[in-house]
Coordinates of C-alpha atoms in Angstrom, one line a residue:
M205 CA 134.6 135.8 97.2
P206 CA 136.4 133.5 99.7
P207 CA 136.9 134.8 103.3
A208 CA 140.0 136.8 103.8
I209 CA 142.6 135.3 106.1
T210 CA 143.8 137.5 108.9
P211 CA 147.6 137.8 109.8
T212 CA 147.0 135.3 112.6
G213 CA 145.8 132.7 110.1
T214 CA 142.1 132.7 111.1
R215 CA 139.1 133.3 108.8
F216 CA 137.1 134.7 111.6
A217 CA 136.7 138.4 110.6
S218 CA 134.9 137.6 107.3
S219 CA 132.9 134.9 108.9
V220 CA 131.3 137.3 111.4
R221 CA 130.4 139.7 108.5
D222 CA 129.1 136.8 106.5
A223 CA 126.9 135.7 109.5
L224 CA 125.6 139.2 110.0
R225 CA 124.6 139.5 106.4
S226 CA 123.1 136.0 106.1
P227 CA 119.9 135.3 108.1
R228 CA 120.5 131.6 107.8
L229 CA 124.0 131.8 109.2
L230 CA 123.1 134.2 111.9
T231 CA 120.1 132.0 112.9
R232 CA 122.5 129.1 113.2
E233 CA 125.0 131.1 115.4
V234 CA 122.2 132.5 117.6
L235 CA 120.5 129.1 118.2
A236 CA 123.9 127.4 118.8
G237 CA 124.6 130.0 121.5
L238 CA 121.3 129.3 123.1
V239 CA 121.9 125.5 123.1
V240 CA 125.3 126.0 124.7
A241 CA 123.9 128.4 127.3
V242 CA 121.3 125.8 128.4
A243 CA 123.9 123.1 128.5
L244 CA 126.3 125.3 130.5
I245 CA 123.9 125.8 133.4
P246 CA 123.9 122.3 135.0
E247 CA 127.7 122.0 134.3
A248 CA 128.5 125.3 136.0
I249 CA 126.4 124.4 139.0
A250 CA 128.1 121.0 139.2
F251 CA 131.5 122.5 139.0
S252 CA 130.6 125.0 141.7
I253 CA 129.8 122.1 144.0
I254 CA 133.1 120.5 143.2
A255 CA 134.9 123.8 144.1
G256 CA 132.8 124.2 147.2
V257 CA 131.2 127.5 146.2
D258 CA 127.7 128.8 145.7
P259 CA 126.3 128.0 142.2
R260 CA 126.2 131.7 141.3
V261 CA 130.0 131.7 141.4
G262 CA 130.3 129.1 138.7
L263 CA 127.5 130.6 136.6
F264 CA 128.9 134.2 136.8
S265 CA 132.3 132.8 135.9
S266 CA 130.9 131.1 132.8
F267 CA 129.1 134.3 131.7
V268 CA 132.2 136.5 132.1
M269 CA 134.6 134.0 130.5
A270 CA 132.4 133.3 127.5
V271 CA 131.8 137.0 126.8
A272 CA 135.5 137.9 127.3
I273 CA 136.8 135.0 125.1
A274 CA 134.3 136.0 122.4
F275 CA 136.1 139.3 121.9
L276 CA 139.7 138.3 122.9
G277 CA 140.2 134.7 122.1
G278 CA 142.3 133.3 119.3
R279 CA 139.9 130.4 118.4
P280 CA 136.5 131.5 117.0
A281 CA 133.5 129.4 118.2
M282 CA 135.4 127.8 121.1
I283 CA 133.5 128.0 124.4
S284 CA 135.3 128.9 127.7
A285 CA 133.6 128.8 131.0
A286 CA 133.9 127.3 134.5
T287 CA 135.4 123.8 134.2
G288 CA 135.8 120.7 136.4
A289 CA 139.6 120.6 135.9
V290 CA 140.0 124.1 137.3
A291 CA 137.5 123.5 140.0
L292 CA 139.4 120.5 141.2
V293 CA 142.7 122.4 141.3
I294 CA 141.3 125.4 143.3
A295 CA 138.9 123.5 145.6
P296 CA 141.4 123.2 148.5
V297 CA 141.8 127.0 148.6
M298 CA 138.0 127.5 149.1
R299 CA 138.0 124.6 151.7
N300 CA 140.9 125.9 153.7
H301 CA 140.8 129.7 153.3
G302 CA 137.4 130.9 151.9
L303 CA 136.0 132.6 148.9
D304 CA 138.2 135.7 148.9
Y305 CA 141.4 133.6 148.7
L306 CA 139.8 131.6 145.9
L307 CA 139.0 134.7 143.9
A308 CA 142.6 135.9 144.5
T309 CA 143.9 132.6 143.3
V310 CA 141.8 132.9 140.1
I311 CA 143.1 136.4 139.4
L312 CA 146.7 135.4 140.0
G313 CA 146.3 132.3 137.8
G314 CA 145.0 134.6 135.1
V315 CA 148.0 136.9 135.4
I316 CA 150.3 133.9 135.1
Q317 CA 148.4 132.8 131.9
V318 CA 148.8 136.2 130.4
A319 CA 152.6 136.1 131.1
L320 CA 152.9 132.6 129.7
G321 CA 151.0 133.6 126.6
L322 CA 153.2 136.6 126.0
L323 CA 156.3 134.4 126.5
G324 CA 155.1 132.2 123.7
V325 CA 154.3 129.0 125.7
A326 CA 151.7 128.1 123.0
K327 CA 154.5 127.2 120.7
L328 CA 155.1 124.1 122.8
M329 CA 152.0 122.7 121.2
R330 CA 154.1 121.6 118.3
F331 CA 155.7 119.0 120.5
I332 CA 152.4 117.2 121.2
P333 CA 152.3 114.2 118.8
R334 CA 149.2 113.1 116.9
S335 CA 148.9 109.9 118.9
V336 CA 148.6 112.0 122.1
M337 CA 146.0 114.2 120.4
V338 CA 143.9 111.1 119.4
G339 CA 144.2 109.8 123.0
F340 CA 143.2 113.2 124.3
V341 CA 140.1 113.2 122.1
N342 CA 139.1 109.6 122.9
A343 CA 139.6 110.1 126.7
L344 CA 137.6 113.3 126.5
A345 CA 134.7 111.4 124.9
I346 CA 134.9 108.8 127.6
L347 CA 134.9 111.3 130.4
I348 CA 132.0 113.2 128.9
F349 CA 130.0 110.0 128.8
L350 CA 131.1 108.9 132.3
S351 CA 130.1 112.3 133.7
Q352 CA 126.5 111.6 132.6
L353 CA 126.2 108.3 134.5
E354 CA 125.2 110.0 137.8
Q355 CA 122.1 111.3 136.0
L356 CA 121.3 107.7 134.9
I357 CA 121.8 105.9 138.2
D358 CA 119.1 105.6 140.9
V359 CA 116.6 107.9 139.0
P360 CA 112.9 107.5 138.0
W361 CA 112.5 104.9 135.2
M362 CA 111.0 107.6 132.9
V363 CA 114.4 109.1 132.6
Y364 CA 115.5 106.3 130.3
P365 CA 112.8 106.6 127.6
L366 CA 113.3 110.3 127.7
V367 CA 117.1 110.0 127.1
G368 CA 116.4 107.4 124.4
A369 CA 113.9 109.8 122.7
G370 CA 116.4 112.6 123.0
L371 CA 119.1 110.5 121.3
L372 CA 116.7 109.6 118.5
I373 CA 115.9 113.2 117.9
L374 CA 119.6 114.1 117.9
W375 CA 120.3 111.4 115.3
L376 CA 117.3 111.9 113.0
F377 CA 116.8 115.7 113.0
P378 CA 120.2 116.6 111.3
K379 CA 119.1 114.4 108.4
L380 CA 116.0 116.5 107.9
T381 CA 117.5 120.1 108.3
A382 CA 120.5 121.9 109.6
A383 CA 118.7 125.2 110.0
V384 CA 118.0 124.6 113.7
P385 CA 120.5 122.8 115.9
A386 CA 119.2 119.3 116.8
P387 CA 120.2 119.8 120.5
L388 CA 117.8 122.7 120.8
I389 CA 115.0 120.6 119.3
A390 CA 115.7 117.8 121.7
I391 CA 115.7 120.1 124.8
V392 CA 112.4 121.9 123.7
V393 CA 110.6 118.7 122.8
L394 CA 111.6 116.7 125.9
T395 CA 110.8 119.7 128.2
G396 CA 107.4 120.1 126.5
V397 CA 106.6 116.3 127.0
V398 CA 107.7 116.5 130.7
V399 CA 105.5 119.6 131.4
A400 CA 102.5 118.4 129.4
F401 CA 102.3 115.0 131.0
G402 CA 103.5 116.1 134.4
I403 CA 106.3 113.5 134.4
A404 CA 108.4 113.6 137.6
V405 CA 112.0 113.5 136.6
P406 CA 115.2 115.4 137.8
T407 CA 115.3 118.9 136.4
V408 CA 117.9 121.7 136.0
G409 CA 116.3 123.4 139.0
D410 CA 117.2 120.4 141.2
Q411 CA 120.9 120.9 140.6
G412 CA 121.1 124.1 142.6
E413 CA 119.6 127.5 143.2
L414 CA 119.9 129.9 140.2
P415 CA 121.0 133.6 140.9
D416 CA 118.5 136.4 140.6
S417 CA 120.9 139.4 140.2
M418 CA 123.7 140.5 137.9
P419 CA 127.4 139.9 138.8
L420 CA 129.1 142.8 140.6
L421 CA 132.7 144.1 140.3
L422 CA 134.6 143.3 143.6
V423 CA 138.1 143.2 144.9
P424 CA 139.0 140.1 147.0
D425 CA 139.6 141.0 150.7
V426 CA 143.0 139.4 151.2
P427 CA 146.2 140.9 152.6
L428 CA 148.7 141.7 149.9
T429 CA 151.6 139.9 151.6
L430 CA 154.1 137.2 150.8
E431 CA 152.2 134.9 153.1
T432 CA 149.1 135.3 150.9
L433 CA 151.3 134.7 147.8
G434 CA 152.6 131.5 149.5
I435 CA 149.1 130.3 150.0
I436 CA 147.6 131.0 146.6
G437 CA 150.7 130.8 144.4
P438 CA 151.0 127.0 144.0
Y439 CA 147.3 126.7 143.2
A440 CA 147.3 129.6 140.8
L441 CA 150.3 128.1 138.9
A442 CA 148.6 124.7 138.7
M443 CA 145.3 126.4 137.6
A444 CA 147.2 128.4 134.9
A445 CA 149.0 125.2 133.6
V446 CA 145.9 123.0 133.5
G447 CA 143.7 125.8 132.0
L448 CA 146.2 126.6 129.2
L449 CA 146.8 123.0 128.3
E450 CA 143.1 122.1 128.1
S451 CA 142.4 125.3 126.2
L452 CA 145.2 124.9 123.6
M453 CA 144.3 121.2 123.1
T454 CA 140.7 122.1 122.5
A455 CA 141.6 124.9 120.1
K456 CA 143.8 122.5 118.1
L457 CA 140.8 120.0 118.0
V458 CA 138.5 122.8 116.7
D459 CA 141.1 123.7 114.1
D460 CA 141.1 120.1 112.9
I461 CA 137.3 119.9 112.8
T462 CA 136.8 123.2 111.0
D463 CA 139.9 123.0 108.8
T464 CA 141.0 126.5 109.9
H465 CA 143.9 127.9 111.8
S466 CA 143.8 129.9 115.0
S467 CA 146.2 132.0 117.0
K468 CA 147.3 129.9 120.0
T469 CA 149.4 132.7 121.5
R470 CA 146.3 135.0 121.4
E471 CA 144.2 132.3 123.0
S472 CA 146.7 131.8 125.8
W473 CA 146.8 135.4 127.0
A474 CA 143.1 135.8 126.3
Q475 CA 142.4 132.9 128.7
G476 CA 144.4 134.8 131.3
V477 CA 142.5 138.0 130.8
A478 CA 139.2 136.2 131.0
N479 CA 140.2 134.5 134.3
V480 CA 141.3 137.9 135.8
L481 CA 137.9 139.4 134.9
S482 CA 136.2 136.3 136.2
G483 CA 137.9 136.7 139.6
F484 CA 137.0 140.4 139.9
F485 CA 133.4 139.6 139.1
G486 CA 133.2 136.9 141.7
G487 CA 133.7 133.9 139.4
M488 CA 135.7 130.7 140.0
G489 CA 137.7 130.9 136.7
G490 CA 137.9 128.3 134.1
C491 CA 139.2 127.4 130.6
A492 CA 138.0 126.0 127.3
M493 CA 135.1 123.5 127.7
I494 CA 135.5 120.6 125.3
G495 CA 131.9 119.3 125.7
Q496 CA 130.2 122.6 125.1
T497 CA 132.6 123.5 122.3
M498 CA 131.7 120.2 120.6
I499 CA 128.0 121.1 121.1
N500 CA 128.7 124.5 119.5
V501 CA 131.0 123.4 116.6
K502 CA 130.0 119.8 115.8
A503 CA 126.4 119.4 116.9
S504 CA 125.1 122.9 116.2
G505 CA 127.5 123.9 113.3
A506 CA 128.6 127.2 114.7
R507 CA 131.8 128.8 113.3
T508 CA 132.1 132.4 114.6
R509 CA 132.5 134.4 117.8
I510 CA 128.8 135.3 117.7
S511 CA 127.8 131.9 119.1
T512 CA 130.4 132.2 121.9
F513 CA 129.3 135.7 122.8
L514 CA 125.6 134.8 122.8
A515 CA 126.3 131.7 124.8
G516 CA 127.4 134.0 127.6
V517 CA 124.6 136.5 127.1
F518 CA 121.9 133.9 127.0
L519 CA 123.4 132.2 130.0
L520 CA 122.9 135.3 132.1
I521 CA 119.4 136.0 130.7
L522 CA 118.4 132.4 131.3
V523 CA 119.5 132.2 134.9
V524 CA 118.6 135.8 136.0
V525 CA 115.5 136.6 134.0
L526 CA 114.1 133.2 132.9
G527 CA 115.3 131.1 135.8
D528 CA 111.9 129.6 136.5
V529 CA 111.7 128.4 132.8
V530 CA 115.2 127.0 132.8
A531 CA 114.6 125.2 136.1
I532 CA 111.9 122.9 134.5
I533 CA 114.2 121.6 131.7
P534 CA 114.6 117.8 132.4
M535 CA 118.2 116.7 133.0
A536 CA 117.4 113.8 130.6
A537 CA 117.4 116.2 127.7
L538 CA 120.9 117.5 128.6
V539 CA 122.2 114.0 129.3
A540 CA 121.0 112.9 125.8
V541 CA 122.9 115.9 124.2
M542 CA 126.1 115.1 126.1
I543 CA 126.0 111.4 125.2
M544 CA 125.6 112.3 121.5
V545 CA 128.5 114.8 121.9
S546 CA 130.5 111.9 123.4
V547 CA 129.7 109.7 120.5
L548 CA 130.6 112.4 117.9
T549 CA 133.8 113.3 119.7
F550 CA 135.3 109.8 119.9
D551 CA 137.7 109.0 117.1
W552 CA 136.2 105.6 116.1
H553 CA 138.6 105.2 113.2
S554 CA 141.5 105.0 115.7
I555 CA 140.2 101.8 117.2
L556 CA 139.3 99.9 114.1
P557 CA 141.2 96.6 113.7
S558 CA 142.5 97.7 110.3
T559 CA 143.8 100.9 111.8
L560 CA 145.4 99.2 114.8
K561 CA 147.0 96.6 112.4
R562 CA 148.6 99.3 110.3
M563 CA 149.6 101.7 113.1
P564 CA 153.1 101.2 114.7
K565 CA 152.7 99.6 118.2
S566 CA 154.5 102.6 119.7
E567 CA 151.8 105.0 118.4
T568 CA 149.0 102.8 119.8
A569 CA 150.8 102.6 123.1
V570 CA 151.0 106.4 123.4
M571 CA 147.3 106.7 122.6
L572 CA 146.3 104.1 125.1
A573 CA 148.6 105.6 127.8
T574 CA 147.0 109.0 127.3
V575 CA 143.5 107.6 127.5
A576 CA 144.2 105.4 130.5
V577 CA 145.8 108.1 132.6
T578 CA 143.2 110.7 131.7
V579 CA 140.3 108.4 132.4
A580 CA 141.8 107.1 135.7
T581 CA 142.7 110.5 137.1
H582 CA 139.9 112.6 135.3
N583 CA 142.8 115.0 134.6
L584 CA 143.2 115.9 131.0
A585 CA 146.4 117.8 131.6
L586 CA 148.1 114.9 133.4
G587 CA 147.0 112.5 130.7
V588 CA 148.5 114.7 127.9
L589 CA 151.7 115.1 129.9
V590 CA 152.1 111.3 130.4
G591 CA 151.3 110.8 126.7
V592 CA 154.0 113.2 125.7
V593 CA 156.5 111.6 128.0
V594 CA 155.7 108.1 126.8
A595 CA 155.9 109.3 123.2
A596 CA 159.3 110.9 123.9
V597 CA 160.7 107.8 125.5
L598 CA 159.5 105.5 122.7
F599 CA 160.8 107.9 120.1
T600 CA 164.2 108.2 121.8
R601 CA 164.4 104.4 122.1
R602 CA 163.6 104.0 118.4
V603 CA 166.0 106.6 117.2
A604 CA 168.8 105.3 119.5
H605 CA 169.0 102.2 117.3
F606 CA 169.6 104.1 114.1
T607 CA 173.2 104.8 114.9
A608 CA 175.7 102.4 113.4
V609 CA 179.5 102.0 113.6
R610 CA 181.5 100.3 110.8
R611 CA 185.1 99.2 111.2
T612 CA 187.6 98.8 108.4
V613 CA 191.4 98.2 108.6
S614 CA 193.9 99.3 106.0
P615 CA 195.6 96.6 103.8
D616 CA 198.9 97.1 105.6
G617 CA 197.2 96.9 109.0
S618 CA 198.6 100.3 110.1
E619 CA 195.2 102.1 110.4
A620 CA 191.7 101.3 111.7
R621 CA 188.9 103.4 110.4
Y622 CA 185.5 103.7 112.1
T623 CA 182.6 105.2 110.2
V624 CA 179.8 106.5 112.5
D625 CA 176.4 106.9 110.9
G626 CA 173.3 108.4 112.6
E627 CA 172.4 111.0 115.1
L628 CA 174.4 111.1 118.3
F629 CA 172.6 112.1 121.5
F630 CA 172.3 110.8 125.1
A631 CA 170.4 107.6 124.2
S632 CA 172.5 106.6 121.1
S633 CA 175.9 107.7 122.4
N634 CA 175.7 105.6 125.6
D635 CA 176.7 102.4 123.8
L636 CA 179.1 104.2 121.4
T637 CA 182.2 103.5 123.6
T638 CA 181.5 99.7 123.4
Q639 CA 181.7 99.5 119.6
F640 CA 185.5 100.1 119.4
E641 CA 188.2 97.4 119.6
Y642 CA 190.8 99.2 121.7
V643 CA 193.2 96.4 122.3
A644 CA 193.1 94.9 118.8
D645 CA 193.4 98.1 116.8
P646 CA 196.7 99.4 115.3
P647 CA 198.5 102.5 116.5
R648 CA 196.5 104.8 114.3
V649 CA 192.7 105.2 114.5
V650 CA 190.5 107.4 112.4
I651 CA 186.9 108.1 113.4
D652 CA 184.9 109.4 110.4
M653 CA 181.9 111.5 111.5
S654 CA 180.8 112.7 108.1
G655 CA 177.6 110.6 108.4
S656 CA 176.7 111.7 111.9
H657 CA 175.8 114.8 114.0
V658 CA 176.5 115.5 117.6
W659 CA 173.5 116.9 119.5
D660 CA 174.5 117.0 123.2
A661 CA 177.2 116.9 125.8
S662 CA 176.7 113.1 126.4
S663 CA 177.9 112.5 122.8
V664 CA 181.0 114.8 123.3
A665 CA 181.8 113.0 126.6
A666 CA 181.5 109.6 124.8
L667 CA 184.0 110.7 122.1
D668 CA 186.3 112.0 124.7
A669 CA 186.1 108.7 126.5
I670 CA 187.0 106.8 123.3
V671 CA 190.0 109.0 122.6
T672 CA 191.2 108.6 126.2
K673 CA 190.9 104.8 126.1
Y674 CA 192.9 104.6 122.9
E675 CA 195.6 106.9 124.4
R676 CA 195.9 104.5 127.3
H677 CA 196.7 101.7 124.7
G678 CA 199.3 103.9 122.9
A679 CA 197.1 104.7 119.9
A680 CA 196.7 108.1 118.2
V681 CA 193.1 109.0 117.3
E682 CA 191.9 111.5 114.6
I683 CA 188.3 112.5 114.4
V684 CA 187.4 113.7 110.8
G685 CA 184.4 114.6 108.8
M686 CA 182.5 116.7 111.4
N687 CA 180.0 119.2 110.0
E688 CA 180.4 122.8 110.9
A689 CA 177.8 122.7 113.8
T690 CA 179.3 119.5 115.3
T691 CA 182.8 120.9 115.0
A692 CA 181.9 124.1 116.9
F693 CA 179.9 122.2 119.5
H694 CA 182.6 119.5 120.0
G695 CA 185.4 122.1 120.1
R696 CA 183.6 124.0 122.8
L697 CA 183.0 121.1 125.1
S698 CA 185.7 118.5 124.4
G699 CA 188.1 118.0 127.3
E700 CA 185.9 120.2 129.6
L701 CA 183.4 117.6 130.8
G702 CA 185.7 115.6 133.0
G703 CA 184.2 112.2 131.9
G704 CA 186.9 111.1 129.5
H705 CA 189.9 111.3 131.8

């Protein structure tokens, strides 16, 4: 029997039951969660350093967010944890005001995300074109790869053969079996080799001290005043925007990979709740993690919330109980996993010469703009925003040329008739006034709008200006053929805009 689809469009509820009933599926989910947990540790530590906080803050944030999203999130199998994008946004708060203000910022950012989610901000995702999505994915793959370079520069030479061996395992193992995630095999094998032969290479333990206690519930010690709101408000708003955009884009990417739908509205407010909980448990907040999500969904084959939940649980167990074991994992193993994730994430089809030849130049320009800005700024949200703006400008420019005006004169020369075809809005209506022959036309002018639609005030103002110019030349103008919506819109604004007189 096929999995039942829930009202939100996800197939998750049945997937969890299927996984719990199937030892094979459950093993896949459990092992995927373990791989993600291992990969989360150095990332969380690195992002803690970016934010200027103790590594335990990033690790606790990753645990709380992963567990919370496993229950509340709208996209099964997506991983949320401490991220570099959020760390960059809130770092100035830690630097200038301390940890309590940072935690208050995270909590307020979460509250803003809940409010935006309930207001339906996720519906704005429909305005993100495919070319921006492709650019987002490609930029993401490039950033994942670039983030590994620091682990490959000025390191012992043995790091390179270890990374090469890891990539070989990641490439070959999936061809043999899908029962055990290839990333886990690579991590175990490379760790075993390093320990057995006493190879001196950078390890997870070198990235920072791992915590030895559980996270505790706490309330940030900040005054509840407008001054405090003025300090943390701008950062909280920026954090909420960046976190939501990255999370919703990642959710859409997972939808495409798994051929399933997810509830973006639910994911939006769930991200907020997870950040609120993260702040109250001493975490630095975060959002969806594209790299770890790709490890979970693409490299390990996970499909349910079980993997997300266990990623958080395993993370806490690994750092608190098995910290000494985790500390000896060579960074080369994790670098190999992330490089393979980068290769799998990149949309290679989008840069094939045959694809570029068929694709409209405007679409390619949007994709390249998204990639360039994202890679240059290391800010996915800014890259997507620029991509959407470029797409909107190019689309507007293209559509503006679809409006045409045809002029005919009656046989007796007493009437000039103009037929307007196409959509009238600010871009296309700007040149409308120049397409009429005010001096040469006879005393009666008819403007036929049956093939057109008026969308904005700029178009109404342009029509008013045309009528006014004809009146100055002693001609009478009649506008005919407007559809019902255009008639109502034109009637409400005509003569009230002040531009035509």
